[in-house]
């Protein structure tokens, strides 16, 4: 017997019929003698609709009420899943985040899970009842409903798995695993049978939304074994892992040392809607970067790539950095205000939205020189201009014109030998 937490994403619960299909996967696991807890997302499109309503009600809404509204999508699917399971003869009941309880901090809209009390869930396991838990949400120290940020149900699932010491956390989605790049960009994308936590972490943070980054962080920290698989697979088919042995069909996210064959580049990712902001002729003195980026941090604006150039005489510098498009206007305003208040001086400030960040990721890059150079060459061969570059131990990212985004992904995918043979 194993203890398994299964999570179904929005497309997998998009209608009652889909919920029924998802429930058949749960039933299969229960009938195999496992203890199962379910975490659900809202129906596909529902959270967007709720967010839209909140913005329509007021642009400057109270974040606590935003959470009260957008958390409701998962309440519907949790109840429906429990009903459908019951009808199939699988005893079940729904839990909202606060009923478990899933305790978070009070950062409404982007709350972090602090603690999950497993007592209630353990009781249901002992009674042979399948708890169905709303993903994406919890309860703040002052008793308000919080949400975890978009895509947060992945994090809920991994956190529940860690809390009940599950043997596995199966993430059911609309693709049958983690691919070498988003399969929507190229049919040549290949499914990986295994991917390391480190690579998955980079891929998630660089645009592969198949898993939320915090879910990967949490799985890594708590040693939760995560698999990514498709809810569209026939629930009653034999469960065969990609290597042909009995097991979970799909991709296993695991420790690096469990992966035999290490690629130099394991995957290519794309993140769109990146804004580039440049400050020219900034008066150079110690503390100027701290003043500029401190201003942005005070506004909770997350800065991604940063490039600083020094002028010939060393008296001024140009600073360029990127933020998400949604933060562009706020960032520009904050910098203008801080400069007017005398925190730093520059000659011009320019910003442009709509850039694309393309990245190559792989643990093999650690001991291979020249990956960045070969990446630049592959892009140059396609006539793609690079605007900004950042690297870390296991990734290289470039900012390019959005127009070339998909071309760049496909070119790099082919260049690093990731293309599926028969596509
Ligand atoms: P869910 O609603 O189940 O959480 P998401 O839409 O959040 O599903 O994530 C699944 C999607 O992630 C896929 O449909 C796919 O287009 C996208 N995706 C992006 N990069 C990758 C990748 N490297 N491998 C698999 N899917 C990816
Ligand atoms: N329903 C939430 C969202 O759309 C959470 C999730 O699906 O993971 O972001
Ligand atoms: Mg998701």
Short mmCIF file of C-alpha atoms and ligand atoms in Angstrom, two decimals:
data_model
loop_
_atom_site.label_atom_id
_atom_site.label_comp_id
_atom_site.label_asym_id
_atom_site.label_seq_id
_atom_site.Cartn_x
_atom_site.Cartn_y
_atom_site.Cartn_z
CA UNK A 1 0.00 0.00 0.00
CA UNK A 2 1.18 3.50 -0.83
CA UNK A 3 0.00 6.92 0.21
CA UNK A 4 -0.54 9.15 -2.81
CA UNK A 5 -1.58 12.75 -3.29
CA UNK A 6 -3.06 13.36 -6.74
CA UNK A 7 -3.66 16.79 -8.24
CA UNK A 8 -5.89 17.67 -11.18
CA UNK A 9 -5.34 20.93 -13.06
CA UNK A 10 -7.94 23.16 -14.68
CA UNK A 11 -8.30 21.33 -17.99
CA UNK A 12 -8.62 18.03 -16.15
CA UNK A 13 -11.67 19.30 -14.24
CA UNK A 14 -13.08 21.58 -16.94
CA UNK A 15 -16.52 19.89 -16.94
CA UNK A 16 -18.43 17.32 -14.92
CA UNK A 17 -17.54 14.78 -17.56
CA UNK A 18 -13.83 15.54 -17.16
CA UNK A 19 -14.18 15.38 -13.38
CA UNK A 20 -15.67 11.93 -13.83
CA UNK A 21 -12.68 10.86 -15.92
CA UNK A 22 -10.31 12.26 -13.26
CA UNK A 23 -12.26 10.45 -10.56
CA UNK A 24 -11.71 7.16 -12.36
CA UNK A 25 -7.95 7.66 -11.91
CA UNK A 26 -8.57 8.16 -8.19
CA UNK A 27 -10.77 5.07 -8.05
CA UNK A 28 -8.05 2.98 -9.70
CA UNK A 29 -5.52 4.02 -7.06
CA UNK A 30 -7.97 3.40 -4.21
CA UNK A 31 -8.89 -0.04 -5.57
CA UNK A 32 -5.19 -0.89 -5.76
CA UNK A 33 -5.21 -0.51 -1.96
CA UNK A 34 -3.63 2.94 -1.73
CA UNK A 35 -4.54 5.81 0.55
CA UNK A 36 -5.34 8.76 -1.68
CA UNK A 37 -5.87 12.49 -1.12
CA UNK A 38 -6.99 14.66 -4.03
CA UNK A 39 -6.14 18.33 -4.69
CA UNK A 40 -8.12 20.15 -7.36
CA UNK A 41 -7.81 23.35 -9.39
CA UNK A 42 -10.74 25.43 -10.58
CA UNK A 43 -12.33 24.56 -13.93
CA UNK A 44 -10.21 25.84 -16.83
CA UNK A 45 -10.81 29.55 -17.41
CA UNK A 46 -12.71 30.01 -14.14
CA UNK A 47 -9.93 31.74 -12.21
CA UNK A 48 -9.37 34.18 -15.10
CA UNK A 49 -13.07 34.98 -15.09
CA UNK A 50 -13.06 35.60 -11.33
CA UNK A 51 -9.96 37.82 -11.57
CA UNK A 52 -11.70 39.74 -14.36
CA UNK A 53 -14.76 40.35 -12.19
CA UNK A 54 -12.62 41.61 -9.32
CA UNK A 55 -10.82 44.08 -11.60
CA UNK A 56 -14.12 45.18 -13.07
CA UNK A 57 -15.49 45.81 -9.58
CA UNK A 58 -12.48 47.98 -8.69
CA UNK A 59 -8.96 48.41 -10.02
CA UNK A 60 -7.80 49.27 -6.51
CA UNK A 61 -9.51 46.39 -4.74
CA UNK A 62 -8.77 45.03 -1.29
CA UNK A 63 -6.40 42.07 -1.77
CA UNK A 64 -8.25 40.13 0.94
CA UNK A 65 -11.48 40.32 -1.01
CA UNK A 66 -9.66 39.40 -4.24
CA UNK A 67 -8.68 36.18 -2.46
CA UNK A 68 -12.22 35.63 -1.18
CA UNK A 69 -13.48 35.80 -4.76
CA UNK A 70 -10.80 33.92 -6.70
CA UNK A 71 -10.58 31.07 -4.17
CA UNK A 72 -14.17 30.14 -4.98
CA UNK A 73 -13.36 28.32 -8.24
CA UNK A 74 -11.70 25.46 -6.39
CA UNK A 75 -14.58 25.16 -3.93
CA UNK A 76 -16.86 24.15 -6.81
CA UNK A 77 -14.55 21.49 -8.23
CA UNK A 78 -13.71 20.01 -4.81
CA UNK A 79 -17.41 19.51 -4.07
CA UNK A 80 -18.13 18.10 -7.52
CA UNK A 81 -15.18 15.70 -7.29
CA UNK A 82 -16.39 14.43 -3.90
CA UNK A 83 -19.90 13.93 -5.29
CA UNK A 84 -18.65 12.07 -8.35
CA UNK A 85 -16.33 9.86 -6.29
CA UNK A 86 -19.20 9.05 -3.92
CA UNK A 87 -21.37 8.08 -6.84
CA UNK A 88 -18.63 5.72 -8.04
CA UNK A 89 -18.61 4.02 -4.65
CA UNK A 90 -15.48 5.74 -3.35
CA UNK A 91 -16.25 7.39 0.02
CA UNK A 92 -15.07 10.97 -0.13
CA UNK A 93 -15.53 14.46 1.28
CA UNK A 94 -14.40 17.92 0.27
CA UNK A 95 -12.13 20.22 2.29
CA UNK A 96 -11.55 23.88 1.72
CA UNK A 97 -8.06 25.10 2.60
CA UNK A 98 -9.19 26.54 5.94
CA UNK A 99 -10.94 23.32 6.91
CA UNK A 100 -7.75 21.24 6.73
CA UNK A 101 -6.31 23.74 7.79
CA UNK A 102 -3.63 24.87 5.35
CA UNK A 103 -1.98 27.76 7.20
CA UNK A 104 -0.29 30.48 5.17
CA UNK A 105 1.24 33.88 5.78
CA UNK A 106 -0.88 36.95 5.08
CA UNK A 107 0.62 37.92 1.69
CA UNK A 108 -2.77 37.95 -0.05
CA UNK A 109 -2.61 36.91 -3.69
CA UNK A 110 0.86 35.35 -3.27
CA UNK A 111 0.69 33.68 0.11
CA UNK A 112 3.20 31.07 1.22
CA UNK A 113 2.15 27.89 2.97
CA UNK A 114 3.58 27.81 6.48
CA UNK A 115 2.07 24.69 7.95
CA UNK A 116 -0.45 21.98 7.21
CA UNK A 117 -1.93 20.12 10.14
CA UNK A 118 -2.25 16.50 8.94
CA UNK A 119 -4.64 15.39 11.74
CA UNK A 120 -7.91 15.76 9.78
CA UNK A 121 -6.44 14.11 6.70
CA UNK A 122 -4.96 11.24 8.73
CA UNK A 123 -8.38 10.64 10.24
CA UNK A 124 -9.93 10.33 6.78
CA UNK A 125 -7.19 7.97 5.60
CA UNK A 126 -7.85 5.78 8.65
CA UNK A 127 -11.59 5.78 7.87
CA UNK A 128 -11.05 4.91 4.20
CA UNK A 129 -12.40 8.27 3.04
CA UNK A 130 -10.75 10.21 0.20
CA UNK A 131 -10.29 13.86 1.17
CA UNK A 132 -10.67 16.24 -1.79
CA UNK A 133 -8.88 19.51 -1.01
CA UNK A 134 -9.22 22.86 -2.76
CA UNK A 135 -5.87 23.79 -4.29
CA UNK A 136 -4.44 27.31 -4.49
CA UNK A 137 -5.54 28.51 -1.06
CA UNK A 138 -5.26 28.53 2.69
CA UNK A 139 -5.99 30.61 5.74
CA UNK A 140 -3.98 33.56 7.09
CA UNK A 141 -2.95 34.04 10.73
CA UNK A 142 -5.89 36.42 11.14
CA UNK A 143 -8.33 33.87 9.72
CA UNK A 144 -8.80 35.29 6.23
CA UNK A 145 -8.79 33.21 3.03
CA UNK A 146 -5.52 33.52 1.11
CA UNK A 147 -4.48 32.40 -2.37
CA UNK A 148 -1.03 31.25 -3.37
CA UNK A 149 -0.54 32.93 -6.77
CA UNK A 150 -1.47 31.65 -10.22
CA UNK A 151 -0.74 28.00 -10.79
CA UNK A 152 -0.71 27.53 -7.01
CA UNK A 153 -2.58 24.23 -6.88
CA UNK A 154 0.66 22.44 -7.74
CA UNK A 155 2.14 23.92 -4.58
CA UNK A 156 -0.90 22.91 -2.52
CA UNK A 157 -0.55 19.34 -3.73
CA UNK A 158 3.15 19.05 -2.94
CA UNK A 159 2.62 20.69 0.46
CA UNK A 160 -0.16 18.24 1.33
CA UNK A 161 2.07 15.37 0.16
CA UNK A 162 4.88 16.60 2.43
CA UNK A 163 2.48 17.05 5.38
CA UNK A 164 1.04 13.52 5.18
CA UNK A 165 4.42 12.02 4.22
CA UNK A 166 3.03 10.67 0.97
CA UNK A 167 5.04 8.21 -1.10
CA UNK A 168 4.20 10.16 -4.25
CA UNK A 169 2.54 13.29 -5.55
CA UNK A 170 1.02 12.72 -8.99
CA UNK A 171 0.30 15.92 -10.93
CA UNK A 172 -2.34 15.16 -13.57
CA UNK A 173 -2.45 17.75 -16.32
CA UNK A 174 -3.20 18.11 -20.03
CA UNK A 175 0.20 16.85 -21.22
CA UNK A 176 1.64 13.43 -20.46
CA UNK A 177 4.80 14.69 -18.78
CA UNK A 178 7.52 17.31 -18.76
CA UNK A 179 8.87 17.95 -22.24
CA UNK A 180 12.17 19.28 -23.53
CA UNK A 181 10.23 22.42 -24.42
CA UNK A 182 6.59 23.46 -24.43
CA UNK A 183 4.97 20.93 -26.79
CA UNK A 184 2.66 23.72 -27.97
CA UNK A 185 5.68 25.45 -29.53
CA UNK A 186 7.09 22.50 -31.41
CA UNK A 187 5.79 19.00 -32.16
CA UNK A 188 9.42 17.89 -31.99
CA UNK A 189 9.45 18.37 -28.20
CA UNK A 190 10.33 15.11 -26.46
CA UNK A 191 8.89 13.84 -23.20
CA UNK A 192 11.53 13.30 -20.55
CA UNK A 193 11.21 10.15 -18.48
CA UNK A 194 13.06 11.86 -15.63
CA UNK A 195 14.03 15.43 -14.87
CA UNK A 196 16.11 16.60 -11.92
CA UNK A 197 14.70 18.96 -9.30
CA UNK A 198 17.39 21.51 -10.21
CA UNK A 199 16.50 21.50 -13.91
CA UNK A 200 12.78 21.55 -13.21
CA UNK A 201 13.28 24.49 -10.85
CA UNK A 202 15.08 26.48 -13.54
CA UNK A 203 12.60 25.48 -16.23
CA UNK A 204 9.64 26.46 -14.04
CA UNK A 205 11.19 29.82 -13.19
CA UNK A 206 12.06 30.47 -16.84
CA UNK A 207 8.59 29.92 -18.25
CA UNK A 208 7.66 26.21 -18.27
CA UNK A 209 4.33 26.55 -16.49
CA UNK A 210 3.73 22.80 -16.34
CA UNK A 211 4.75 23.02 -12.64
CA UNK A 212 4.66 26.09 -10.42
CA UNK A 213 8.14 27.00 -9.24
CA UNK A 214 7.25 26.94 -5.55
CA UNK A 215 5.88 23.43 -5.93
CA UNK A 216 9.27 22.31 -7.23
CA UNK A 217 11.10 24.16 -4.44
CA UNK A 218 8.92 22.49 -1.86
CA UNK A 219 9.29 19.04 -3.41
CA UNK A 220 13.05 19.50 -3.37
CA UNK A 221 13.14 20.73 0.22
CA UNK A 222 10.91 17.93 1.54
CA UNK A 223 12.05 15.14 -0.76
CA UNK A 224 8.58 14.65 -2.25
CA UNK A 225 8.57 12.37 -5.27
CA UNK A 226 6.61 14.19 -7.97
CA UNK A 227 5.35 12.75 -11.23
CA UNK A 228 3.68 14.66 -14.06
CA UNK A 229 1.16 12.71 -16.12
CA UNK A 230 -1.96 13.15 -18.23
CA UNK A 231 -5.50 12.92 -16.90
CA UNK A 232 -6.57 12.12 -20.47
CA UNK A 233 -4.92 8.69 -20.36
CA UNK A 234 -7.37 5.83 -20.09
CA UNK A 235 -7.75 5.35 -16.32
CA UNK A 236 -8.07 1.57 -16.56
CA UNK A 237 -5.08 1.01 -18.84
CA UNK A 238 -2.08 -0.85 -17.35
CA UNK A 239 0.18 1.58 -15.49
CA UNK A 240 3.49 1.48 -17.34
CA UNK A 241 6.37 3.91 -16.77
CA UNK A 242 8.21 5.35 -19.79
CA UNK A 243 11.01 2.79 -19.35
CA UNK A 244 8.51 -0.02 -19.94
CA UNK A 245 8.34 -1.25 -16.34
CA UNK A 246 5.17 -1.15 -14.21
CA UNK A 247 4.88 2.31 -12.70
CA UNK A 248 3.54 5.77 -13.26
CA UNK A 249 3.21 6.77 -16.92
CA UNK A 250 4.78 10.21 -17.16
CA UNK A 251 7.80 12.16 -16.02
CA UNK A 252 9.41 11.68 -12.61
CA UNK A 253 10.94 14.75 -10.99
CA UNK A 254 13.77 13.41 -8.86
CA UNK A 255 17.28 13.89 -7.55
CA UNK A 256 20.02 14.39 -10.09
CA UNK A 257 21.84 11.22 -9.02
CA UNK A 258 18.82 9.12 -10.04
CA UNK A 259 19.30 10.18 -13.64
CA UNK A 260 21.73 8.07 -15.63
CA UNK A 261 22.09 9.96 -18.83
CA UNK A 262 22.77 13.65 -18.38
CA UNK A 263 22.26 15.96 -21.32
CA UNK A 264 24.29 19.15 -21.53
CA UNK A 265 21.08 20.97 -22.38
CA UNK A 266 17.97 19.23 -21.06
CA UNK A 267 15.35 21.77 -22.06
CA UNK A 268 14.53 25.07 -23.71
CA UNK A 269 12.04 27.51 -22.20
CA UNK A 270 10.24 30.65 -23.26
CA UNK A 271 8.84 33.45 -21.11
CA UNK A 272 6.96 36.22 -22.85
CA UNK A 273 5.83 39.69 -21.75
CA UNK A 274 9.20 40.81 -20.40
CA UNK A 275 9.84 44.56 -20.21
CA UNK A 276 13.24 46.14 -20.64
CA UNK A 277 13.98 49.38 -18.78
CA UNK A 278 17.17 51.42 -19.35
CA UNK A 279 18.58 54.29 -17.30
CA UNK A 280 21.27 56.18 -19.22
CA UNK A 281 24.09 58.27 -17.81
CA UNK A 282 23.39 57.40 -14.24
CA UNK A 283 25.76 59.34 -11.92
CA UNK A 284 28.07 56.58 -10.74
CA UNK A 285 28.88 56.39 -7.07
CA UNK A 286 28.85 53.67 -4.44
CA UNK A 287 25.31 52.80 -3.51
CA UNK A 288 23.65 53.86 -6.75
CA UNK A 289 22.60 50.33 -7.76
CA UNK A 290 21.34 49.77 -4.22
CA UNK A 291 19.25 52.94 -4.48
CA UNK A 292 17.76 52.00 -7.86
CA UNK A 293 16.97 48.39 -7.09
CA UNK A 294 15.99 49.23 -3.51
CA UNK A 295 13.35 51.54 -4.96
CA UNK A 296 11.94 48.65 -6.99
CA UNK A 297 12.15 46.21 -4.09
CA UNK A 298 10.21 48.65 -1.90
CA UNK A 299 7.40 48.37 -4.45
CA UNK A 300 7.68 44.54 -4.41
CA UNK A 301 8.71 44.57 -8.07
CA UNK A 302 10.69 41.49 -9.03
CA UNK A 303 13.67 42.32 -11.25
CA UNK A 304 15.05 39.62 -13.48
CA UNK A 305 18.02 40.34 -15.78
CA UNK A 306 20.39 43.20 -14.91
CA UNK A 307 23.18 44.70 -17.04
CA UNK A 308 25.39 47.61 -16.01
CA UNK A 309 27.95 49.38 -18.22
CA UNK A 310 30.57 51.86 -17.07
CA UNK A 311 31.38 54.91 -19.19
CA UNK A 312 34.93 55.59 -20.34
CA UNK A 313 35.71 58.16 -17.67
CA UNK A 314 33.95 56.12 -15.02
CA UNK A 315 31.68 58.98 -13.94
CA UNK A 316 28.43 57.65 -15.37
CA UNK A 317 26.92 54.26 -16.02
CA UNK A 318 24.04 52.79 -18.04
CA UNK A 319 21.80 50.31 -16.26
CA UNK A 320 19.36 48.01 -18.05
CA UNK A 321 17.10 45.48 -16.39
CA UNK A 322 13.92 43.51 -17.02
CA UNK A 323 10.63 43.20 -15.15
CA UNK A 324 7.35 41.55 -16.13
CA UNK A 325 5.16 43.66 -18.45
CA UNK A 326 2.55 43.93 -15.70
CA UNK A 327 5.12 45.73 -13.52
CA UNK A 328 6.53 48.05 -16.21
CA UNK A 329 4.46 51.17 -15.54
CA UNK A 330 4.76 50.83 -11.78
CA UNK A 331 8.54 50.44 -12.07
CA UNK A 332 8.94 53.51 -14.30
CA UNK A 333 6.81 55.64 -11.97
CA UNK A 334 8.69 54.48 -8.88
CA UNK A 335 12.08 55.26 -10.46
CA UNK A 336 10.97 58.70 -11.62
CA UNK A 337 9.64 59.52 -8.17
CA UNK A 338 12.77 58.27 -6.40
CA UNK A 339 14.99 60.25 -8.74
CA UNK A 340 12.89 63.39 -8.20
CA UNK A 341 13.37 62.83 -4.48
CA UNK A 342 17.14 62.86 -5.02
CA UNK A 343 17.92 59.17 -4.41
CA UNK A 344 19.89 58.92 -7.72
CA UNK A 345 20.39 60.85 -10.98
CA UNK A 346 20.14 59.79 -14.62
CA UNK A 347 19.84 61.50 -17.98
CA UNK A 348 17.11 59.40 -19.66
CA UNK A 349 14.81 56.57 -18.73
CA UNK A 350 13.37 54.37 -21.50
CA UNK A 351 11.22 51.30 -21.27
CA UNK A 352 9.77 48.82 -23.75
CA UNK A 353 7.28 46.05 -23.13
CA UNK A 354 6.80 42.76 -24.90
CA UNK A 355 10.25 41.15 -24.96
CA UNK A 356 10.77 37.39 -24.90
CA UNK A 357 13.22 35.50 -22.73
CA UNK A 358 14.52 32.27 -24.18
CA UNK A 359 16.63 30.00 -22.00
CA UNK A 360 18.53 26.74 -22.24
CA UNK A 361 18.74 24.66 -19.08
CA UNK A 362 20.79 21.62 -18.13
CA UNK A 363 22.84 20.32 -15.20
CA UNK A 364 25.43 19.17 -17.74
CA UNK A 365 26.28 22.85 -18.33
CA UNK A 366 28.13 22.83 -15.00
CA UNK A 367 31.11 21.01 -16.47
CA UNK A 368 30.83 22.04 -20.09
CA UNK A 369 32.43 25.23 -21.33
CA UNK A 370 31.01 27.08 -24.30
CA UNK A 371 27.27 26.46 -24.04
CA UNK A 372 26.55 30.20 -23.97
CA UNK A 373 28.78 30.77 -27.00
CA UNK A 374 27.13 27.98 -28.98
CA UNK A 375 23.70 29.33 -28.06
CA UNK A 376 24.60 32.79 -29.36
CA UNK A 377 25.92 31.24 -32.56
CA UNK A 378 22.74 29.21 -33.10
CA UNK A 379 20.65 32.37 -32.71
CA UNK A 380 22.97 34.42 -34.93
CA UNK A 381 22.62 31.78 -37.66
CA UNK A 382 18.89 32.53 -37.67
CA UNK A 383 19.51 36.29 -37.74
CA UNK A 384 18.13 36.76 -34.23
CA UNK A 385 19.51 39.72 -32.31
CA UNK A 386 20.26 39.30 -28.60
CA UNK A 387 19.44 42.25 -26.35
CA UNK A 388 20.41 40.99 -22.91
CA UNK A 389 22.10 37.93 -21.51
CA UNK A 390 22.16 36.27 -18.09
CA UNK A 391 23.73 33.02 -17.05
CA UNK A 392 23.85 30.82 -14.00
CA UNK A 393 25.54 27.51 -13.35
CA UNK A 394 22.91 25.49 -15.20
CA UNK A 395 21.17 27.96 -17.54
CA UNK A 396 21.76 30.70 -20.09
CA UNK A 397 18.98 33.16 -20.90
CA UNK A 398 18.69 35.79 -23.60
CA UNK A 399 16.17 38.54 -24.13
CA UNK A 400 15.03 38.87 -27.75
CA UNK A 401 12.26 40.41 -29.82
CA UNK A 402 8.99 38.55 -29.27
CA UNK A 403 8.59 38.17 -33.02
CA UNK A 404 11.47 35.65 -33.02
CA UNK A 405 10.54 33.87 -29.80
CA UNK A 406 9.19 30.61 -31.20
CA UNK A 407 11.75 30.50 -33.99
CA UNK A 408 14.49 30.80 -31.37
CA UNK A 409 13.03 28.01 -29.25
CA UNK A 410 12.75 25.68 -32.22
CA UNK A 411 16.24 26.53 -33.47
CA UNK A 412 17.84 25.87 -30.07
CA UNK A 413 15.80 22.71 -29.59
CA UNK A 414 17.19 21.35 -32.85
CA UNK A 415 20.71 22.70 -32.26
CA UNK A 416 21.10 20.89 -28.94
CA UNK A 417 19.85 17.60 -30.38
CA UNK A 418 16.58 17.55 -28.46
CA UNK A 419 14.23 16.96 -31.42
CA UNK A 420 12.14 13.81 -31.42
CA UNK A 421 13.45 11.50 -34.08
CA UNK A 422 10.20 10.71 -35.86
CA UNK A 423 8.64 14.21 -35.89
P1 LIG B 1 -2.82 22.64 -15.27
O1 LIG B 1 -4.06 23.44 -15.52
O2 LIG B 1 -3.06 21.16 -15.33
O3 LIG B 1 -2.09 23.07 -14.04
P2 LIG B 1 -1.01 24.15 -16.93
O4 LIG B 1 -1.68 24.80 -18.09
O5 LIG B 1 -0.72 24.99 -15.74
O6 LIG B 1 -1.89 22.88 -16.53
O7 LIG B 1 0.35 23.46 -17.40
C1 LIG B 1 0.36 22.55 -18.48
C2 LIG B 1 0.85 23.25 -19.73
O8 LIG B 1 2.21 23.63 -19.57
C3 LIG B 1 0.86 22.38 -20.97
O9 LIG B 1 -0.37 22.39 -21.64
C4 LIG B 1 1.99 22.96 -21.83
O10 LIG B 1 1.53 23.75 -22.89
C5 LIG B 1 2.73 23.88 -20.86
N1 LIG B 1 4.18 23.65 -20.85
C6 LIG B 1 5.13 24.63 -20.94
N2 LIG B 1 6.35 24.11 -20.93
C7 LIG B 1 6.21 22.77 -20.83
C8 LIG B 1 7.13 21.68 -20.80
N3 LIG B 1 8.46 21.87 -20.83
N4 LIG B 1 6.63 20.43 -20.70
C9 LIG B 1 5.30 20.22 -20.65
N5 LIG B 1 4.39 21.20 -20.69
C10 LIG B 1 4.81 22.47 -20.79
N1 LIG B 2 -6.95 27.95 -10.40
C1 LIG B 2 -5.69 28.60 -10.10
C2 LIG B 2 -5.13 29.29 -11.35
O1 LIG B 2 -5.75 29.24 -12.40
C3 LIG B 2 -4.69 27.67 -9.51
C4 LIG B 2 -4.23 26.54 -10.41
O2 LIG B 2 -4.89 26.19 -11.39
O3 LIG B 2 -3.19 25.95 -10.09
O4 LIG B 2 -4.12 29.91 -11.27
MG1 LIG B 3 -0.85 24.76 -13.66
#
